[in-house]
Short mmCIF file of C-alpha atoms in Angstrom, two decimals:
data_model
loop_
_atom_site.label_atom_id
_atom_site.label_comp_id
_atom_site.label_asym_id
_atom_site.label_seq_id
_atom_site.Cartn_x
_atom_site.Cartn_y
_atom_site.Cartn_z
CA ALA G 1 -0.40 17.55 -1.34
CA GLN G 2 -1.67 15.03 1.13
CA THR G 3 0.80 13.69 3.69
CA VAL G 4 0.58 10.95 6.30
CA THR G 5 2.75 10.92 9.41
CA GLN G 6 3.40 8.00 11.73
CA SER G 7 5.48 9.34 14.59
CA GLN G 8 6.25 5.99 16.22
CA PRO G 9 8.93 4.08 14.30
CA GLU G 10 8.63 1.12 16.66
CA MET G 11 6.26 -0.05 19.40
CA SER G 12 6.26 -3.06 21.73
CA VAL G 13 3.38 -4.73 23.50
CA GLN G 14 3.04 -7.68 25.80
CA GLU G 15 0.91 -10.54 24.56
CA ALA G 16 -2.77 -10.09 25.57
CA GLU G 17 -2.25 -6.38 26.26
CA THR G 18 -3.55 -3.38 24.28
CA VAL G 19 -1.48 -1.09 22.08
CA THR G 20 -2.31 2.07 20.15
CA LEU G 21 -0.52 3.15 16.98
CA SER G 22 -0.69 6.82 16.02
CA CYS G 23 -1.27 8.43 12.66
CA THR G 24 -1.88 12.00 11.58
CA TYR G 25 -2.55 13.27 8.10
CA ASP G 26 -2.85 16.53 6.25
CA THR G 27 -5.50 17.25 3.65
CA SER G 28 -7.80 20.01 2.53
CA GLU G 29 -10.35 17.52 1.20
CA SER G 30 -13.55 16.61 3.01
CA ASP G 31 -14.26 13.25 1.38
CA TYR G 32 -11.60 10.61 1.78
CA TYR G 33 -10.81 7.20 3.20
CA LEU G 34 -8.26 6.15 5.76
CA PHE G 35 -6.81 2.68 6.09
CA TRP G 36 -4.52 0.66 8.26
CA TYR G 37 -2.50 -2.01 6.47
CA LYS G 38 -0.40 -4.72 8.08
CA GLN G 39 2.76 -6.06 6.44
CA PRO G 40 4.29 -9.08 8.22
CA PRO G 41 7.99 -9.73 7.57
CA SER G 42 8.50 -10.94 4.00
CA ARG G 43 4.77 -11.24 3.47
CA GLN G 44 2.24 -9.24 1.58
CA MET G 45 0.31 -6.19 2.68
CA ILE G 46 -3.05 -6.96 4.27
CA LEU G 47 -5.89 -4.52 4.84
CA VAL G 48 -6.72 -4.32 8.55
CA ILE G 49 -9.42 -1.68 8.76
CA ARG G 50 -10.95 1.20 6.81
CA GLN G 51 -12.68 4.42 7.80
CA GLU G 52 -14.76 6.69 5.59
CA ALA G 53 -14.29 10.34 6.50
CA TYR G 54 -18.02 11.09 6.34
CA LYS G 55 -18.76 8.50 9.03
CA GLN G 56 -18.57 9.75 12.61
CA GLN G 57 -18.64 6.27 14.05
CA ASN G 58 -15.24 4.70 14.55
CA ALA G 59 -14.61 1.51 12.59
CA THR G 60 -14.11 -1.78 14.40
CA GLU G 61 -12.94 -5.16 13.11
CA ASN G 62 -12.75 -7.79 15.86
CA ARG G 63 -9.73 -6.86 18.02
CA PHE G 64 -8.88 -3.84 15.87
CA SER G 65 -10.53 -0.45 16.27
CA VAL G 66 -9.74 3.09 15.29
CA ASN G 67 -10.07 6.48 16.93
CA PHE G 68 -10.87 8.86 14.09
CA GLN G 69 -10.71 12.54 14.96
CA LYS G 70 -11.50 14.38 11.72
CA ALA G 71 -10.97 17.91 13.03
CA ALA G 72 -7.61 16.97 14.49
CA LYS G 73 -6.76 14.89 11.38
CA SER G 74 -5.83 11.98 13.59
CA PHE G 75 -6.44 8.28 12.93
CA SER G 76 -5.04 5.90 15.54
CA LEU G 77 -5.29 2.11 15.57
CA LYS G 78 -5.98 0.20 18.77
CA ILE G 79 -5.15 -3.48 18.94
CA SER G 80 -6.72 -5.27 21.88
CA ASP G 81 -5.66 -8.65 23.29
CA SER G 82 -2.45 -8.55 21.24
CA GLN G 83 -1.30 -11.82 19.73
CA LEU G 84 2.09 -12.97 18.48
CA GLY G 85 0.68 -12.97 14.96
CA ASP G 86 0.05 -9.23 15.21
CA ALA G 87 3.79 -8.57 14.98
CA ALA G 88 4.32 -6.70 11.72
CA MET G 89 4.90 -3.32 10.14
CA TYR G 90 1.71 -1.27 10.23
CA PHE G 91 1.04 1.43 7.67
CA CYS G 92 -1.51 4.17 7.86
CA ALA G 93 -2.76 5.24 4.43
CA TYR G 94 -4.96 7.99 2.98
CA TYR G 95 -7.11 7.74 -0.13
CA MET G 96 -8.96 10.69 -1.54
CA GLU G 97 -12.44 10.20 -2.90
CA TYR G 98 -12.09 10.03 -6.70
CA GLY G 99 -8.37 9.98 -6.16
CA ASN G 100 -5.97 7.62 -7.82
CA LYS G 101 -3.52 6.46 -5.20
CA LEU G 102 -2.90 5.61 -1.61
CA VAL G 103 -0.56 7.88 0.31
CA PHE G 104 1.27 5.92 2.99
CA GLY G 105 3.00 6.85 6.20
CA ALA G 106 6.49 5.57 6.95
CA GLY G 107 5.14 2.74 9.08
CA THR G 108 5.36 1.53 12.67
CA ILE G 109 7.05 -1.75 13.55
CA LEU G 110 5.00 -3.57 16.18
CA ARG G 111 6.77 -6.17 18.30
CA VAL G 112 4.73 -8.53 20.47
CA LYS G 113 6.44 -10.04 23.51
CA SER G 114 5.39 -13.40 24.92
CA ASP V 1 -6.46 -18.36 -5.17
CA THR V 2 -8.34 -15.26 -6.31
CA GLY V 3 -5.97 -12.63 -4.90
CA VAL V 4 -3.50 -10.39 -6.71
CA SER V 5 -0.54 -12.33 -8.06
CA GLN V 6 2.86 -11.05 -9.17
CA ASN V 7 5.68 -12.70 -11.07
CA PRO V 8 8.50 -13.17 -10.58
CA ARG V 9 8.72 -12.90 -6.80
CA HIS V 10 12.43 -12.18 -6.90
CA LYS V 11 14.65 -10.83 -9.65
CA ILE V 12 18.38 -10.28 -9.55
CA THR V 13 19.83 -8.43 -12.50
CA LYS V 14 23.00 -6.67 -13.48
CA ARG V 15 23.08 -2.91 -13.87
CA GLY V 16 22.12 -1.90 -17.38
CA GLN V 17 19.86 -4.87 -18.06
CA ASN V 18 16.13 -4.62 -18.74
CA VAL V 19 13.59 -6.32 -16.50
CA THR V 20 9.84 -6.89 -16.78
CA PHE V 21 7.40 -7.70 -14.00
CA ARG V 22 3.86 -8.99 -14.33
CA CYS V 23 0.79 -8.38 -12.18
CA ASP V 24 -2.50 -10.26 -12.39
CA PRO V 25 -5.21 -8.38 -10.50
CA ILE V 26 -8.35 -9.72 -8.90
CA SER V 27 -10.50 -10.55 -11.89
CA GLU V 28 -13.41 -8.13 -11.39
CA HIS V 29 -11.21 -5.18 -10.38
CA ASN V 30 -10.97 -2.46 -13.01
CA ARG V 31 -8.29 -0.40 -11.25
CA LEU V 32 -4.66 -1.44 -11.04
CA TYR V 33 -1.81 0.32 -9.28
CA TRP V 34 1.96 -0.02 -9.12
CA TYR V 35 3.94 1.07 -6.07
CA ARG V 36 7.60 0.93 -5.11
CA GLN V 37 8.72 0.17 -1.58
CA THR V 38 12.25 0.49 -0.27
CA LEU V 39 13.40 -1.16 2.93
CA GLY V 40 11.75 0.25 6.04
CA GLN V 41 9.58 2.71 4.13
CA GLY V 42 5.98 2.93 3.07
CA PRO V 43 5.04 2.19 -0.55
CA GLU V 44 5.25 5.08 -3.01
CA PHE V 45 2.84 5.40 -5.89
CA LEU V 46 4.20 4.86 -9.40
CA THR V 47 1.25 4.59 -11.77
CA TYR V 48 -2.44 3.77 -12.06
CA PHE V 49 -4.68 2.15 -14.68
CA GLN V 50 -8.41 2.19 -15.01
CA ASN V 51 -9.18 -0.68 -17.32
CA GLU V 52 -6.55 -0.38 -20.08
CA ALA V 53 -6.02 3.37 -19.74
CA GLN V 54 -3.00 4.63 -17.82
CA LEU V 55 -4.47 7.65 -16.05
CA GLU V 56 -1.69 8.85 -13.78
CA LYS V 57 2.06 8.54 -13.51
CA SER V 58 4.25 9.67 -10.64
CA ARG V 59 7.32 11.80 -11.16
CA LEU V 60 9.14 8.80 -9.68
CA LEU V 61 8.44 7.00 -12.95
CA SER V 62 11.41 8.07 -15.05
CA ASP V 63 11.67 7.55 -18.80
CA ARG V 64 13.27 4.17 -18.15
CA PHE V 65 10.03 2.88 -16.66
CA SER V 66 7.04 1.87 -18.72
CA ALA V 67 3.83 0.15 -17.73
CA GLU V 68 1.08 -1.38 -19.80
CA ARG V 69 -2.25 -3.03 -19.19
CA PRO V 70 -3.40 -4.49 -22.50
CA LYS V 71 -7.08 -5.40 -22.63
CA GLY V 72 -7.54 -4.15 -19.07
CA SER V 73 -6.48 -7.43 -17.50
CA PHE V 74 -2.91 -8.14 -16.39
CA SER V 75 -0.26 -5.43 -16.29
CA THR V 76 3.46 -5.33 -16.94
CA LEU V 77 6.06 -2.95 -15.56
CA GLU V 78 9.31 -2.73 -17.49
CA ILE V 79 12.49 -1.06 -16.31
CA GLN V 80 15.10 -0.40 -18.97
CA ARG V 81 18.81 0.07 -18.28
CA THR V 82 18.43 -0.77 -14.60
CA GLU V 83 20.41 1.17 -12.01
CA GLN V 84 21.34 0.20 -8.46
CA GLY V 85 18.84 2.76 -7.20
CA ASP V 86 16.06 0.73 -8.78
CA SER V 87 16.58 -2.00 -6.17
CA ALA V 88 13.29 -2.17 -4.27
CA MET V 89 10.09 -4.13 -3.82
CA TYR V 90 7.60 -3.45 -6.60
CA LEU V 91 4.04 -3.87 -5.42
CA CYS V 92 0.91 -4.22 -7.49
CA ALA V 93 -2.57 -3.57 -6.12
CA SER V 94 -6.06 -3.71 -7.56
CA SER V 95 -9.39 -2.28 -6.52
CA LEU V 96 -12.98 -1.82 -7.46
CA PHE V 97 -13.89 0.87 -4.93
CA GLY V 98 -11.78 2.47 -2.23
CA GLU V 99 -9.59 -0.13 -0.63
CA GLN V 100 -6.77 -1.66 -2.59
CA TYR V 101 -5.67 -5.28 -2.39
CA PHE V 102 -1.99 -5.94 -2.73
CA GLY V 103 0.00 -8.70 -4.33
CA PRO V 104 3.09 -10.25 -2.72
CA GLY V 105 5.44 -7.98 -4.65
CA THR V 106 8.50 -8.50 -6.82
CA ARG V 107 11.79 -7.87 -5.08
CA LEU V 108 14.33 -6.44 -7.52
CA THR V 109 18.03 -6.48 -6.74
CA VAL V 110 20.34 -4.68 -9.16
CA THR V 111 24.00 -5.68 -8.80
#
């Protein structure tokens, strides 16, 4: 069974600085997707960024980028120029091609200090 | 608003009562998912529909839980004889390919 591990329960970053959230996963599949979702307090889950496993190029969405290391089964999220609105719980999630569900990690709480 | 909607947003019920939640997916999405999220944890998969067919159910979905998606549009999740352990956020998501879009969730409190 696929598993997703987020080893950092909580992270803090100063406003305008850069922070990296870690994620590792376990799978025997070769075709899959990886996602980072953001869940602000008492608000709904928002998709931040996606990565297809067959793509070698790391995905980037504005201030958000990933470092995808397929062989190491690692998928970290880098947030540049952190803003107060980035404060949230961040979940790493795995989706198998032709699969039926997302498998989530336990999440990392990101606090942004002004 | 064309996102995923869920009703009610909050539900407080007494142990032993039945509750039903509704999810309206994004209109062109043929896949619909239910997840359960407890405080401080990631969502856990409950069940999945493709159009009106329920194709997978988690072992988390006990006999007291039932989900339907008549006509492949909205979906309902019913919990019979609620227990305190059912207290959680119930999330609905829909998709067409790959990424899933989530609704705001229904927070269930069983007293």
